[in-house]
Amino acid sequence: MSSVQEARTAGRFAYVTLVTSDGYVDGALVLLHSLRRTLTGHNILCLATPSTLSPQSLLRLHEHFDGVIKTDLQLSDDHRGLSVLGRPDLRSTLTKIQLWDPALFGAWDALCYLDADTLVRQSIDDVFDRFYSWRESMADWNDGGLVAASPDTGWPDCFNSGVLVVAPGYQCHRQLIQRAATTGASFDGKIPCYFVRVCTSPMLSRAMSAGLQP
């Protein structure tokens, strides 16, 4: 049995979304429901920041998700860049760095991250198979330094962080934290530059776009 076939039968996978404010709770629950309608057998998790959420919101997340992973809020200081975009609310997207933290997600081999404002229309479970097929040929995956993503529409040399498939790893997480500490860092800005190889194959893009709706 090949390593890809083994991954299909024994891999530990999960879907994850991020909630950093009460305003994103409803969207996260709609996303959760859309994933459950596909009859996925994988865990559906929520990465949440208790310091910015009300007790009521945390309770709702705990009631519905398979697990709520708590973490500290990470804020970007790239005020100028986010102002140009007209999206100051994106400061908190730097918290996505925690997806690579094995202390939080070490129980899973790979994660499919989905923004709380996305909607799944059909099963996308096969993205995990595609990720493992690609990972087979890479030498640096053991540190978690891999990400499968689609190019951003505004900056095609960067990836869009709204939909990602990642593998947690200590070394990768540590280096991402160091990069995030630099002036002007933001997840969709400097962070993608860390990854030497970004999988943007048409096959993966079609698979994701077929099942997702922003």
mmCIF file of N, CA and C in Angstrom, residues 10-15 43 99-112 166-169:
data_model
loop_
_atom_site.group_PDB
_atom_site.id
_atom_site.type_symbol
_atom_site.label_atom_id
_atom_site.label_comp_id
_atom_site.label_asym_id
_atom_site.label_seq_id
_atom_site.Cartn_x
_atom_site.Cartn_y
_atom_site.Cartn_z
ATOM 1 N N ALA A 10 -5.846 5.921 7.111
ATOM 2 C CA ALA A 10 -5.437 6.118 8.498
ATOM 3 C C ALA A 10 -5.193 7.576 8.866
ATOM 4 N N GLY A 11 -5.299 8.476 7.898
ATOM 5 C CA GLY A 11 -5.004 9.880 8.167
ATOM 6 C C GLY A 11 -5.970 10.495 9.163
ATOM 7 N N ARG A 12 -5.435 11.400 9.954
ATOM 8 C CA ARG A 12 -6.257 12.122 10.923
ATOM 9 C C ARG A 12 -6.453 13.530 10.383
ATOM 10 N N PHE A 13 -7.660 13.809 9.920
ATOM 11 C CA PHE A 13 -7.940 15.076 9.272
ATOM 12 C C PHE A 13 -9.032 15.831 10.024
ATOM 13 N N ALA A 14 -9.084 17.140 9.824
ATOM 14 C CA ALA A 14 -10.134 17.946 10.446
ATOM 15 C C ALA A 14 -10.355 19.216 9.645
ATOM 16 N N TYR A 15 -11.566 19.722 9.726
ATOM 17 C CA TYR A 15 -11.893 21.046 9.199
ATOM 18 C C TYR A 15 -11.829 22.034 10.358
ATOM 19 N N ASN A 43 -13.565 15.493 11.861
ATOM 20 C CA ASN A 43 -13.899 16.466 12.897
ATOM 21 C C ASN A 43 -14.044 17.862 12.297
ATOM 22 N N LEU A 99 -2.729 27.636 13.370
ATOM 23 C CA LEU A 99 -3.100 26.392 12.691
ATOM 24 C C LEU A 99 -1.914 25.443 12.582
ATOM 25 N N TRP A 100 -0.706 25.986 12.566
ATOM 26 C CA TRP A 100 0.499 25.160 12.437
ATOM 27 C C TRP A 100 1.053 24.704 13.784
ATOM 28 N N ASP A 101 0.420 25.098 14.876
ATOM 29 C CA ASP A 101 0.936 24.789 16.211
ATOM 30 C C ASP A 101 0.547 23.369 16.626
ATOM 31 N N PRO A 102 1.506 22.451 16.714
ATOM 32 C CA PRO A 102 1.191 21.081 17.126
ATOM 33 C C PRO A 102 0.670 20.998 18.556
ATOM 34 N N ALA A 103 0.982 22.004 19.376
ATOM 35 C CA ALA A 103 0.453 22.002 20.739
ATOM 36 C C ALA A 103 -1.066 22.123 20.722
ATOM 37 N N LEU A 104 -1.597 22.725 19.665
ATOM 38 C CA LEU A 104 -3.045 22.876 19.524
ATOM 39 C C LEU A 104 -3.637 21.819 18.595
ATOM 40 N N PHE A 105 -2.929 21.523 17.501
ATOM 41 C CA PHE A 105 -3.491 20.664 16.456
ATOM 42 C C PHE A 105 -2.637 19.434 16.158
ATOM 43 N N GLY A 106 -1.805 19.038 17.109
ATOM 44 C CA GLY A 106 -0.941 17.883 16.894
ATOM 45 C C GLY A 106 -1.677 16.566 16.739
ATOM 46 N N ALA A 107 -2.944 16.523 17.113
ATOM 47 C CA ALA A 107 -3.726 15.285 16.988
ATOM 48 C C ALA A 107 -4.156 15.019 15.550
ATOM 49 N N TRP A 108 -3.904 15.979 14.647
ATOM 50 C CA TRP A 108 -4.332 15.828 13.260
ATOM 51 C C TRP A 108 -3.142 15.942 12.318
ATOM 52 N N ASP A 109 -3.152 15.119 11.278
ATOM 53 C CA ASP A 109 -2.083 15.138 10.279
ATOM 54 C C ASP A 109 -2.205 16.339 9.352
ATOM 55 N N ALA A 110 -3.430 16.689 9.012
ATOM 56 C CA ALA A 110 -3.669 17.809 8.106
ATOM 57 C C ALA A 110 -4.991 18.467 8.458
ATOM 58 N N LEU A 111 -5.066 19.772 8.206
ATOM 59 C CA LEU A 111 -6.257 20.557 8.494
ATOM 60 C C LEU A 111 -6.712 21.269 7.229
ATOM 61 N N CYS A 112 -8.004 21.319 7.027
ATOM 62 C CA CYS A 112 -8.570 22.156 5.974
ATOM 63 C C CYS A 112 -9.212 23.349 6.661
ATOM 64 N N VAL A 166 -3.327 22.655 5.517
ATOM 65 C CA VAL A 166 -2.015 22.797 6.154
ATOM 66 C C VAL A 166 -1.676 21.546 6.963
ATOM 67 N N ALA A 167 -0.383 21.382 7.218
ATOM 68 C CA ALA A 167 0.106 20.320 8.100
ATOM 69 C C ALA A 167 0.819 20.977 9.276
ATOM 70 N N PRO A 168 0.344 20.786 10.504
ATOM 71 C CA PRO A 168 0.990 21.393 11.671
ATOM 72 C C PRO A 168 2.434 20.920 11.828
ATOM 73 N N GLY A 169 3.297 21.788 12.354
ATOM 74 C CA GLY A 169 4.699 21.425 12.583
ATOM 75 C C GLY A 169 5.374 22.448 13.473
#
